[in-house]
Amino acid sequence: MKLKVYADRLSQPVRAVIIFCEVNGIDYEEIKVDLANREHLTPEFAEINPMQQLPAIVHGSFKLFESHAILIYLASSFPGVADHWYPADVYKRSKIHSVLDWHHSNLRCGPITIVQNSILAPVFRSPLNPEAVAEGEKILSAALSKTESFWLDDNRPFLLGQNQPSIADLILVCDIMQVKLVGETDWNRLLGPYKKVQQWIENTRNATNPHFDELHKVLKELKEKLQN
Amino acid sequence: MKLKLYADRMSQPVRAVIIFCKKNGIDFEEIRVDIAKRQHLTPEYAEIIPMKQLPAIVDGRFKLFESHAILVYLASSFPGVADHWYPADVFKRSKIHSVLDWHHSNLRRGPTTIVRNTVLAPVLGRPLNPEAAAEGEKFLSASLSKIESVWLKGNGRFLLGGNQPSIADLSLVCDIMQLELLGETERNRLLGPYKEVQQWIENTRNATNPHFDEVHKILMKAKEKLQNPRMKGATNEGGGSDMKRTLHSRI
């Protein structure tokens, strides 16, 4: 009963789930569902996830989608997953839920809006939209500001004053990494003001390497392809 | 060490948390923070909740915001909360997380967008925006469609085939209830095609009454004021502020 992960590594939440599996030694089969070729919109994939989104998992007869729900399920169901990923302590756990919920309406919107209206527009056959990109940058900056001043307030390496990463760190950092697609100059411009955020991204990367770098190779490759 | 709940009942997620507490006999002190008067943006409130959001709870020294996180915390921490609200079974629990996450990016955007750009625009000091409202309607319809075809699939009376409500039912239904502010005709136009959704709203209401109706009273009063022809006809300068003043006094 091997876990199946329906994935396109171009997707930020997919990367978070795969990195989590790799770091925690969870045995899985990665099944590619190509977003650019609209494979997620096929009737076959609708059988796996009627919402037709990635990531999705199938574990025996159990199907699940939405990356936060998947990470919670994996952390709760697989032996050997260290407590810091999704603590049993109800206070710590609740704070993680709080970040993950906040993320939906705040940080998550920024990188997607920027990237889908600029560099990824041709890939998804939509028009370039500089106004939308500008909006996305505003949303991202506001979210990074809040992350810097509130979620990373305690000068500890990870969110919520923790010394080790949780699923929240993985999800949020993978989202921010999407901005790498727009190139180093813009990445430095957008992330430049936020020193704690930059350090935290590095901390998360170090805590999950070599898997973090391995999973993010796809962004480098795609960027080079699109620029050539 | 009574639980403190920072609340404005005009907010859908606030109502979900209050109904949950009342239904489960959780003792709490409701502290009013008036969104229309921007009290959530004051330095005083930021001292308590730096992210300035509602709902928020303070339980002893523990502070928490984001309604889903609050509901999960309350279900996990207070004795006497029946299992169906947030089941211990990891499969059922994970599916509830899946609905709640889907909700953020889908249903939640519908009612809020419609209402903020139409009936509540004057109250919030915003311009009317029919295009934004139309976008909100598209979101709402797409979400209601998915609720019928996916989340309400199966023979249960509630989401995910359940015969008892979970925190997901409460959260989503309270969001849809915001459409009441548009008045009967509009609400019926938007919800009309979705018979199973309408039944599920009624099931959730019945399962949590009298608290559901009590907590939604404020919304119903606001609806009457907004739909009142005398208010609608006042298009002079005083009209907008009259509506604002009346709504403030009602809230």
Short mmCIF file of C-alpha atoms in Angstrom, two decimals:
data_model
loop_
_atom_site.label_atom_id
_atom_site.label_comp_id
_atom_site.label_asym_id
_atom_site.label_seq_id
_atom_site.Cartn_x
_atom_site.Cartn_y
_atom_site.Cartn_z
CA MET A 1 0.00 0.00 0.00
CA LYS A 2 2.53 2.54 -1.18
CA LEU A 3 1.53 6.18 -0.95
CA LYS A 4 0.88 7.77 -4.34
CA VAL A 5 1.59 11.46 -4.75
CA TYR A 6 0.09 13.13 -7.82
CA ALA A 7 2.56 15.83 -8.61
CA ASP A 8 3.98 18.51 -10.83
CA ARG A 9 7.10 19.94 -9.22
CA LEU A 10 6.33 23.30 -10.76
CA SER A 11 3.62 23.59 -8.07
CA GLN A 12 4.76 25.02 -4.75
CA PRO A 13 2.52 22.90 -2.51
CA VAL A 14 3.56 19.76 -4.43
CA ARG A 15 7.19 20.50 -3.61
CA ALA A 16 6.36 20.94 0.06
CA VAL A 17 4.68 17.53 0.19
CA ILE A 18 7.50 15.73 -1.64
CA ILE A 19 10.23 17.37 0.46
CA PHE A 20 8.32 16.33 3.57
CA CYS A 21 8.12 12.72 2.38
CA GLU A 22 11.81 12.63 1.49
CA VAL A 23 13.00 14.19 4.76
CA ASN A 24 10.86 11.83 6.80
CA GLY A 25 11.66 8.67 4.87
CA ILE A 26 8.05 8.18 3.74
CA ASP A 27 7.99 5.74 0.85
CA TYR A 28 5.93 7.08 -2.04
CA GLU A 29 5.38 6.85 -5.75
CA GLU A 30 5.42 10.18 -7.58
CA ILE A 31 2.92 10.25 -10.43
CA LYS A 32 3.49 13.13 -12.79
CA VAL A 33 0.44 15.20 -13.75
CA ASP A 34 1.64 17.86 -16.17
CA LEU A 35 -0.03 21.21 -15.42
CA ALA A 36 1.23 22.94 -18.58
CA ASN A 37 -0.33 20.16 -20.66
CA ARG A 38 -3.52 20.48 -18.64
CA GLU A 39 -3.37 16.86 -17.50
CA HIS A 40 -4.96 17.90 -14.21
CA LEU A 41 -8.12 18.73 -16.17
CA THR A 42 -8.61 15.25 -17.60
CA PRO A 43 -11.51 13.00 -16.58
CA GLU A 44 -8.93 10.43 -15.41
CA PHE A 45 -7.45 12.83 -12.89
CA ALA A 46 -10.90 13.99 -11.83
CA GLU A 47 -11.35 10.44 -10.49
CA ILE A 48 -8.40 11.06 -8.17
CA ASN A 49 -9.29 14.64 -7.27
CA PRO A 50 -12.66 16.03 -8.40
CA MET A 51 -11.35 19.53 -7.72
CA GLN A 52 -8.65 18.80 -10.31
CA GLN A 53 -5.81 20.35 -8.40
CA LEU A 54 -2.38 19.30 -7.24
CA PRO A 55 -1.10 17.88 -5.01
CA ALA A 56 -3.34 14.92 -4.33
CA ILE A 57 -2.54 11.66 -2.61
CA VAL A 58 -3.94 8.17 -2.70
CA HIS A 59 -3.11 5.92 0.23
CA GLY A 60 -4.78 2.57 -0.22
CA SER A 61 -8.41 3.49 -0.68
CA PHE A 62 -7.99 6.90 0.98
CA LYS A 63 -7.84 9.92 -1.29
CA LEU A 64 -6.94 13.41 -0.14
CA PHE A 65 -6.19 16.81 -1.64
CA GLU A 66 -5.20 20.29 -0.34
CA SER A 67 -1.54 20.36 0.67
CA HIS A 68 -2.06 21.47 4.28
CA ALA A 69 -4.50 18.61 4.85
CA ILE A 70 -2.07 16.19 3.17
CA LEU A 71 0.87 17.28 5.33
CA ILE A 72 -1.22 16.98 8.49
CA TYR A 73 -2.36 13.51 7.42
CA LEU A 74 1.19 12.35 6.65
CA ALA A 75 2.58 13.79 9.89
CA SER A 76 -0.20 12.08 11.86
CA SER A 77 -0.14 8.72 10.12
CA PHE A 78 3.44 7.79 9.37
CA PRO A 79 5.66 6.52 12.17
CA GLY A 80 9.02 8.18 12.55
CA VAL A 81 7.87 11.69 11.69
CA ALA A 82 9.52 13.89 14.33
CA ASP A 83 7.12 15.82 16.56
CA HIS A 84 8.39 19.27 15.51
CA TRP A 85 6.78 18.91 12.09
CA TYR A 86 3.27 18.86 13.58
CA PRO A 87 3.50 18.91 17.38
CA ALA A 88 1.18 16.94 19.58
CA ASP A 89 1.07 19.92 21.96
CA VAL A 90 -2.28 21.59 21.28
CA TYR A 91 -0.92 25.15 21.70
CA LYS A 92 1.95 24.69 19.27
CA ARG A 93 -0.29 22.80 16.87
CA SER A 94 -2.97 25.51 16.94
CA LYS A 95 -0.41 28.18 16.13
CA ILE A 96 0.67 26.14 13.13
CA HIS A 97 -2.95 26.00 11.97
CA SER A 98 -3.14 29.75 12.42
CA VAL A 99 -0.11 30.35 10.13
CA LEU A 100 -1.35 27.88 7.54
CA ASP A 101 -4.80 29.52 7.46
CA TRP A 102 -3.34 33.04 7.31
CA HIS A 103 -1.11 31.87 4.48
CA HIS A 104 -4.08 31.03 2.22
CA SER A 105 -5.30 34.60 2.10
CA ASN A 106 -1.97 36.36 2.40
CA LEU A 107 1.40 34.99 1.39
CA ARG A 108 0.08 32.38 -1.04
CA CYS A 109 -1.55 34.97 -3.33
CA GLY A 110 1.59 37.05 -3.84
CA PRO A 111 4.05 34.76 -5.66
CA ILE A 112 1.32 33.10 -7.75
CA THR A 113 -0.06 36.42 -8.99
CA ILE A 114 3.40 37.71 -9.89
CA VAL A 115 4.59 34.60 -11.67
CA GLN A 116 1.39 33.64 -13.52
CA ASN A 117 1.03 37.11 -15.00
CA SER A 118 4.62 37.39 -16.14
CA ILE A 119 7.03 34.59 -16.83
CA LEU A 120 4.54 31.72 -16.65
CA ALA A 121 1.84 33.45 -18.71
CA PRO A 122 2.97 31.90 -22.03
CA VAL A 123 3.19 28.44 -20.43
CA PHE A 124 -0.46 28.64 -19.39
CA ARG A 125 -1.51 30.48 -22.54
CA SER A 126 -2.64 33.65 -20.80
CA PRO A 127 -1.69 37.27 -21.54
CA LEU A 128 1.07 39.15 -19.75
CA ASN A 129 -0.46 41.48 -17.19
CA PRO A 130 1.87 44.04 -15.62
CA GLU A 131 -0.88 45.56 -13.47
CA ALA A 132 -1.62 42.17 -11.95
CA VAL A 133 2.11 41.67 -11.34
CA ALA A 134 2.26 44.99 -9.52
CA GLU A 135 -0.72 43.93 -7.38
CA GLY A 136 0.98 40.64 -6.65
CA GLU A 137 4.12 42.45 -5.56
CA LYS A 138 2.11 44.58 -3.15
CA ILE A 139 0.46 41.48 -1.68
CA LEU A 140 3.82 39.73 -1.37
CA SER A 141 5.47 42.68 0.34
CA ALA A 142 2.64 43.03 2.83
CA ALA A 143 2.82 39.32 3.62
CA LEU A 144 6.61 39.32 3.93
CA SER A 145 6.38 42.31 6.26
CA LYS A 146 3.94 40.46 8.49
CA THR A 147 6.09 37.34 8.38
CA GLU A 148 9.16 39.37 9.39
CA SER A 149 7.45 41.33 12.17
CA PHE A 150 5.07 38.75 13.56
CA TRP A 151 5.60 35.13 12.59
CA LEU A 152 9.39 35.42 12.87
CA ASP A 153 9.28 37.70 15.88
CA ASP A 154 11.28 35.65 18.35
CA ASN A 155 14.63 35.61 16.56
CA ARG A 156 14.48 31.86 16.39
CA PRO A 157 15.36 30.01 13.21
CA PHE A 158 11.78 29.06 12.28
CA LEU A 159 8.23 30.39 12.40
CA LEU A 160 6.42 30.76 15.72
CA GLY A 161 9.60 30.94 17.76
CA GLN A 162 10.61 27.39 17.04
CA ASN A 163 14.08 25.88 16.80
CA GLN A 164 13.05 23.24 14.32
CA PRO A 165 10.90 23.42 11.20
CA SER A 166 7.22 22.57 11.05
CA ILE A 167 4.96 21.90 8.06
CA ALA A 168 4.18 25.63 8.11
CA ASP A 169 7.81 26.55 7.37
CA LEU A 170 7.93 24.14 4.46
CA ILE A 171 4.68 25.35 2.91
CA LEU A 172 5.44 29.06 3.17
CA VAL A 173 9.05 28.81 2.02
CA CYS A 174 8.14 26.69 -1.00
CA ASP A 175 5.61 29.35 -1.95
CA ILE A 176 8.16 32.16 -1.72
CA MET A 177 10.64 30.12 -3.78
CA GLN A 178 8.27 30.42 -6.76
CA VAL A 179 9.45 34.00 -7.07
CA LYS A 180 12.86 32.63 -8.18
CA LEU A 181 11.23 32.16 -11.58
CA VAL A 182 11.29 35.91 -12.20
CA GLY A 183 15.08 36.02 -11.89
CA GLU A 184 17.71 36.97 -9.31
CA THR A 185 17.41 40.74 -9.79
CA ASP A 186 13.70 40.79 -9.03
CA TRP A 187 14.09 38.19 -6.29
CA ASN A 188 16.69 40.41 -4.57
CA ARG A 189 14.51 43.49 -5.05
CA LEU A 190 11.44 41.83 -3.56
CA LEU A 191 13.13 39.95 -0.72
CA GLY A 192 15.86 42.51 -0.06
CA PRO A 193 14.13 44.45 2.73
CA TYR A 194 13.38 41.31 4.71
CA LYS A 195 16.54 40.03 6.37
CA LYS A 196 14.83 37.68 8.81
CA VAL A 197 12.79 36.16 5.99
CA GLN A 198 15.91 35.54 3.92
CA GLN A 199 17.64 33.87 6.88
CA TRP A 200 14.57 31.77 7.59
CA ILE A 201 14.40 30.58 3.97
CA GLU A 202 18.05 29.54 4.27
CA ASN A 203 17.35 27.78 7.59
CA THR A 204 14.48 25.83 6.07
CA ARG A 205 16.59 24.91 3.07
CA ASN A 206 19.44 23.69 5.26
CA ALA A 207 17.10 21.70 7.49
CA THR A 208 15.66 19.84 4.51
CA ASN A 209 18.61 19.52 2.12
CA PRO A 210 19.57 17.81 -0.12
CA HIS A 211 15.87 17.32 -0.86
CA PHE A 212 15.03 21.05 -0.91
CA ASP A 213 17.58 21.81 -3.62
CA GLU A 214 16.69 18.67 -5.55
CA LEU A 215 13.00 19.61 -5.64
CA HIS A 216 13.68 23.20 -6.60
CA LYS A 217 15.88 22.27 -9.57
CA VAL A 218 12.74 22.38 -11.71
CA LEU A 219 12.44 26.14 -11.21
CA LYS A 220 16.00 26.77 -12.43
CA GLU A 221 15.49 24.53 -15.44
CA LEU A 222 12.21 26.14 -16.37
CA LYS A 223 13.58 29.66 -16.00
CA GLU A 224 16.50 28.84 -18.31
CA LYS A 225 14.16 27.25 -20.82
CA LEU A 226 11.82 30.26 -20.84
CA GLN A 227 14.64 32.74 -21.19
CA ASN A 228 16.18 30.93 -24.19
CA MET B 1 -9.69 32.08 33.40
CA LYS B 2 -12.71 32.53 31.17
CA LEU B 3 -12.14 32.30 27.45
CA LYS B 4 -12.25 35.74 25.81
CA LEU B 5 -13.60 35.99 22.31
CA TYR B 6 -13.05 39.18 20.33
CA ALA B 7 -16.03 39.44 18.06
CA ASP B 8 -18.21 41.33 15.63
CA ARG B 9 -21.24 39.21 14.76
CA MET B 10 -21.41 40.77 11.31
CA SER B 11 -18.35 38.64 10.53
CA GLN B 12 -19.10 35.13 9.28
CA PRO B 13 -16.16 33.37 10.96
CA VAL B 14 -16.97 35.13 14.23
CA ARG B 15 -20.48 33.70 14.13
CA ALA B 16 -19.16 30.18 13.50
CA VAL B 17 -16.97 30.38 16.60
CA ILE B 18 -19.74 31.79 18.81
CA ILE B 19 -22.28 29.19 17.68
CA PHE B 20 -19.71 26.45 18.33
CA CYS B 21 -19.05 27.71 21.86
CA LYS B 22 -22.73 28.03 22.72
CA LYS B 23 -23.63 24.65 21.26
CA ASN B 24 -20.85 22.96 23.20
CA GLY B 25 -21.39 24.77 26.48
CA ILE B 26 -18.02 26.51 26.33
CA ASP B 27 -18.05 29.41 28.74
CA PHE B 28 -16.77 32.60 27.16
CA GLU B 29 -16.79 36.36 27.40
CA GLU B 30 -17.72 38.06 24.13
CA ILE B 31 -15.82 41.31 23.66
CA ARG B 32 -17.24 43.48 20.91
CA VAL B 33 -14.79 44.90 18.36
CA ASP B 34 -16.74 46.93 15.81
CA ILE B 35 -15.36 46.35 12.31
CA ALA B 36 -17.47 49.09 10.68
CA LYS B 37 -16.01 51.56 13.18
CA ARG B 38 -12.54 50.13 12.45
CA GLN B 39 -11.97 49.22 16.06
CA HIS B 40 -9.96 46.20 14.94
CA LEU B 41 -7.40 48.64 13.53
CA THR B 42 -6.81 50.53 16.78
CA PRO B 43 -3.52 50.37 18.72
CA GLU B 44 -5.50 49.08 21.70
CA TYR B 45 -6.65 46.06 19.78
CA ALA B 46 -3.20 45.57 18.23
CA GLU B 47 -1.85 45.23 21.81
CA ILE B 48 -4.02 42.16 22.18
CA ILE B 49 -3.92 40.82 18.63
CA PRO B 50 -1.03 42.34 16.62
CA MET B 51 -2.42 40.98 13.34
CA LYS B 52 -5.66 42.92 14.01
CA GLN B 53 -8.00 40.13 12.87
CA LEU B 54 -11.35 38.83 14.02
CA PRO B 55 -12.25 36.44 15.45
CA ALA B 56 -9.49 36.10 18.00
CA ILE B 57 -9.42 34.33 21.34
CA VAL B 58 -7.43 34.76 24.50
CA ASP B 59 -7.42 31.70 26.75
CA GLY B 60 -5.31 32.55 29.78
CA ARG B 61 -2.03 33.60 28.20
CA PHE B 62 -2.74 31.81 24.95
CA LYS B 63 -3.79 33.98 22.02
CA LEU B 64 -5.06 32.69 18.71
CA PHE B 65 -6.63 34.03 15.53
CA GLU B 66 -7.95 32.52 12.25
CA SER B 67 -11.36 30.92 12.81
CA HIS B 68 -10.46 27.43 11.58
CA ALA B 69 -7.48 27.30 13.93
CA ILE B 70 -9.72 28.55 16.76
CA LEU B 71 -12.41 25.94 16.09
CA VAL B 72 -9.82 23.16 16.01
CA TYR B 73 -8.29 24.44 19.25
CA LEU B 74 -11.65 24.64 21.03
CA ALA B 75 -12.70 21.19 19.81
CA SER B 76 -9.38 19.74 20.98
CA SER B 77 -9.14 21.50 24.33
CA PHE B 78 -12.57 21.70 25.88
CA PRO B 79 -14.09 18.61 27.48
CA GLY B 80 -17.56 17.64 26.41
CA VAL B 81 -17.16 18.58 22.75
CA ALA B 82 -18.67 15.66 20.84
CA ASP B 83 -16.31 13.84 18.49
CA HIS B 84 -18.28 14.61 15.32
CA TRP B 85 -17.22 18.26 15.44
CA TYR B 86 -13.57 17.36 14.88
CA PRO B 87 -13.18 13.58 14.84
CA ALA B 88 -10.22 11.82 16.38
CA ASP B 89 -10.21 9.42 13.39
CA VAL B 90 -7.32 10.63 11.20
CA PHE B 91 -9.14 9.93 7.93
CA LYS B 92 -12.26 11.87 8.88
CA ARG B 93 -10.20 14.64 10.41
CA SER B 94 -8.02 14.98 7.30
CA LYS B 95 -11.09 15.32 5.09
CA ILE B 96 -12.34 18.12 7.32
CA HIS B 97 -9.00 19.88 6.91
CA SER B 98 -9.35 19.40 3.17
CA VAL B 99 -12.78 21.14 3.14
CA LEU B 100 -11.60 23.96 5.38
CA ASP B 101 -8.55 24.59 3.18
CA TRP B 102 -10.61 24.44 -0.02
CA HIS B 103 -13.02 26.90 1.54
CA HIS B 104 -10.36 29.62 1.92
CA SER B 105 -9.69 29.78 -1.80
CA ASN B 106 -13.20 29.05 -2.99
CA LEU B 107 -16.47 29.54 -1.16
CA ARG B 108 -15.10 32.14 1.24
CA ARG B 109 -14.40 34.55 -1.61
CA GLY B 110 -17.96 34.48 -2.94
CA PRO B 111 -20.38 35.98 -0.39
CA THR B 112 -17.84 38.44 1.02
CA THR B 113 -16.98 39.86 -2.41
CA ILE B 114 -20.62 40.22 -3.46
CA VAL B 115 -21.75 41.86 -0.23
CA ARG B 116 -18.77 44.21 0.17
CA ASN B 117 -19.25 45.58 -3.33
CA THR B 118 -23.01 46.06 -3.15
CA VAL B 119 -25.15 46.43 -0.03
CA LEU B 120 -22.30 46.90 2.45
CA ALA B 121 -20.25 49.24 0.27
CA PRO B 122 -21.70 52.47 1.74
CA VAL B 123 -21.28 51.17 5.28
CA LEU B 124 -17.66 50.30 4.64
CA GLY B 125 -16.97 53.62 2.90
CA ARG B 126 -16.29 51.92 -0.44
CA PRO B 127 -17.68 52.61 -3.90
CA LEU B 128 -20.29 50.27 -5.38
CA ASN B 129 -18.56 47.88 -7.74
CA PRO B 130 -20.91 45.78 -9.88
CA GLU B 131 -18.04 44.14 -11.80
CA ALA B 132 -16.41 42.92 -8.61
CA ALA B 133 -19.80 41.72 -7.37
CA ALA B 134 -20.31 39.81 -10.63
CA GLU B 135 -16.91 38.16 -10.14
CA GLY B 136 -17.97 37.22 -6.64
CA GLU B 137 -21.12 35.66 -8.04
CA LYS B 138 -19.10 33.51 -10.40
CA PHE B 139 -16.96 32.32 -7.50
CA LEU B 140 -20.03 31.62 -5.43
CA SER B 141 -21.77 29.62 -8.14
CA ALA B 142 -18.68 27.58 -8.92
CA SER B 143 -18.21 26.84 -5.22
CA LEU B 144 -21.83 25.92 -4.59
CA SER B 145 -21.65 23.59 -7.59
CA LYS B 146 -18.61 21.87 -6.14
CA ILE B 147 -20.24 21.60 -2.74
CA GLU B 148 -23.18 19.79 -4.32
CA SER B 149 -21.13 17.54 -6.54
CA VAL B 150 -18.24 16.75 -4.20
CA TRP B 151 -18.65 17.69 -0.55
CA LEU B 152 -22.32 16.77 -0.22
CA LYS B 153 -21.95 13.54 -2.18
CA GLY B 154 -23.20 10.52 -0.29
CA ASN B 155 -26.25 10.04 1.85
CA GLY B 156 -25.32 12.14 4.84
CA ARG B 157 -27.08 15.28 5.98
CA PHE B 158 -23.81 17.13 6.28
CA LEU B 159 -20.54 17.58 4.41
CA LEU B 160 -18.37 14.54 3.72
CA GLY B 161 -21.29 12.17 4.13
CA GLY B 162 -21.66 12.89 7.83
CA ASN B 163 -24.87 12.50 9.77
CA GLN B 164 -23.70 14.99 12.35
CA PRO B 165 -22.18 18.42 11.72
CA SER B 166 -18.47 19.17 11.93
CA ILE B 167 -16.64 22.48 12.25
CA ALA B 168 -16.51 22.51 8.45
CA ASP B 169 -20.32 22.63 8.17
CA LEU B 170 -20.47 25.52 10.62
CA SER B 171 -17.73 27.51 8.92
CA LEU B 172 -19.09 27.15 5.40
CA VAL B 173 -22.76 27.68 6.26
CA CYS B 174 -22.02 30.86 8.23
CA ASP B 175 -20.23 32.17 5.17
CA ILE B 176 -23.19 31.46 2.89
CA MET B 177 -25.51 33.12 5.42
CA GLN B 178 -23.82 36.46 4.63
CA LEU B 179 -25.93 36.44 1.45
CA GLU B 180 -28.96 37.23 3.62
CA LEU B 181 -27.79 40.84 3.53
CA LEU B 182 -28.72 40.98 -0.16
CA GLY B 183 -32.41 40.41 0.60
CA GLU B 184 -34.73 37.50 -0.19
CA THR B 185 -34.93 37.96 -3.95
CA GLU B 186 -31.22 38.08 -4.55
CA ARG B 187 -30.47 35.35 -2.06
CA ASN B 188 -33.04 33.09 -3.70
CA ARG B 189 -31.67 33.85 -7.14
CA LEU B 190 -28.17 32.89 -6.05
CA LEU B 191 -29.04 29.82 -4.01
CA GLY B 192 -32.07 28.71 -6.03
CA PRO B 193 -30.31 26.20 -8.32
CA TYR B 194 -28.73 24.40 -5.38
CA LYS B 195 -31.39 22.34 -3.61
CA GLU B 196 -28.97 20.14 -1.69
CA VAL B 197 -27.05 23.16 -0.46
CA GLN B 198 -30.30 24.72 0.77
CA GLN B 199 -31.20 21.52 2.61
CA TRP B 200 -27.73 21.30 4.14
CA ILE B 201 -27.95 24.90 5.38
CA GLU B 202 -31.27 24.01 7.02
CA ASN B 203 -29.77 20.84 8.54
CA THR B 204 -26.89 22.83 10.02
CA ARG B 205 -29.25 25.44 11.36
CA ASN B 206 -31.47 22.82 12.98
CA ALA B 207 -28.50 21.01 14.48
CA THR B 208 -27.23 24.18 16.16
CA ASN B 209 -30.44 26.03 17.05
CA PRO B 210 -31.46 28.04 19.00
CA HIS B 211 -27.91 29.41 18.88
CA PHE B 212 -27.73 29.62 15.07
CA ASP B 213 -30.78 31.88 14.86
CA GLU B 214 -29.76 33.90 17.88
CA VAL B 215 -26.28 34.59 16.57
CA HIS B 216 -27.66 35.46 13.12
CA LYS B 217 -30.19 37.96 14.49
CA ILE B 218 -27.79 40.84 13.94
CA LEU B 219 -27.44 39.90 10.29
CA MET B 220 -31.22 39.74 9.88
CA LYS B 221 -31.65 43.16 11.49
CA ALA B 222 -28.95 44.59 9.24
CA LYS B 223 -30.74 43.01 6.26
CA GLU B 224 -34.02 44.72 7.18
CA LYS B 225 -32.32 48.07 7.44
CA LEU B 226 -30.51 47.62 4.15
CA GLN B 227 -33.61 46.44 2.33
CA ASN B 228 -35.86 49.11 3.86
CA PRO B 229 -37.28 51.26 1.01
CA ARG B 230 -37.07 54.40 3.14
CA MET B 231 -33.33 53.90 3.44
CA LYS B 232 -32.89 52.96 -0.22
CA GLY B 233 -34.76 56.10 -1.35
CA ALA B 234 -32.46 58.42 0.61
CA THR B 235 -30.01 59.17 -2.16
CA ASN B 236 -29.12 62.63 -0.86
CA GLU B 237 -25.94 63.26 1.08
CA GLY B 238 -27.48 62.22 4.32
CA GLY B 239 -28.65 58.87 2.95
CA GLY B 240 -25.37 57.02 3.15
CA SER B 241 -24.56 58.23 6.63
CA ASP B 242 -28.08 57.53 7.87
CA MET B 243 -27.68 53.93 6.81
CA LYS B 244 -24.25 53.84 8.43
CA ARG B 245 -25.56 55.33 11.69
CA THR B 246 -28.53 52.97 11.82
CA LEU B 247 -26.42 49.91 11.09
CA HIS B 248 -23.93 50.99 13.74
CA SER B 249 -26.66 51.32 16.31
CA ARG B 250 -28.00 47.91 15.41
CA ILE B 251 -24.71 46.07 15.41
#
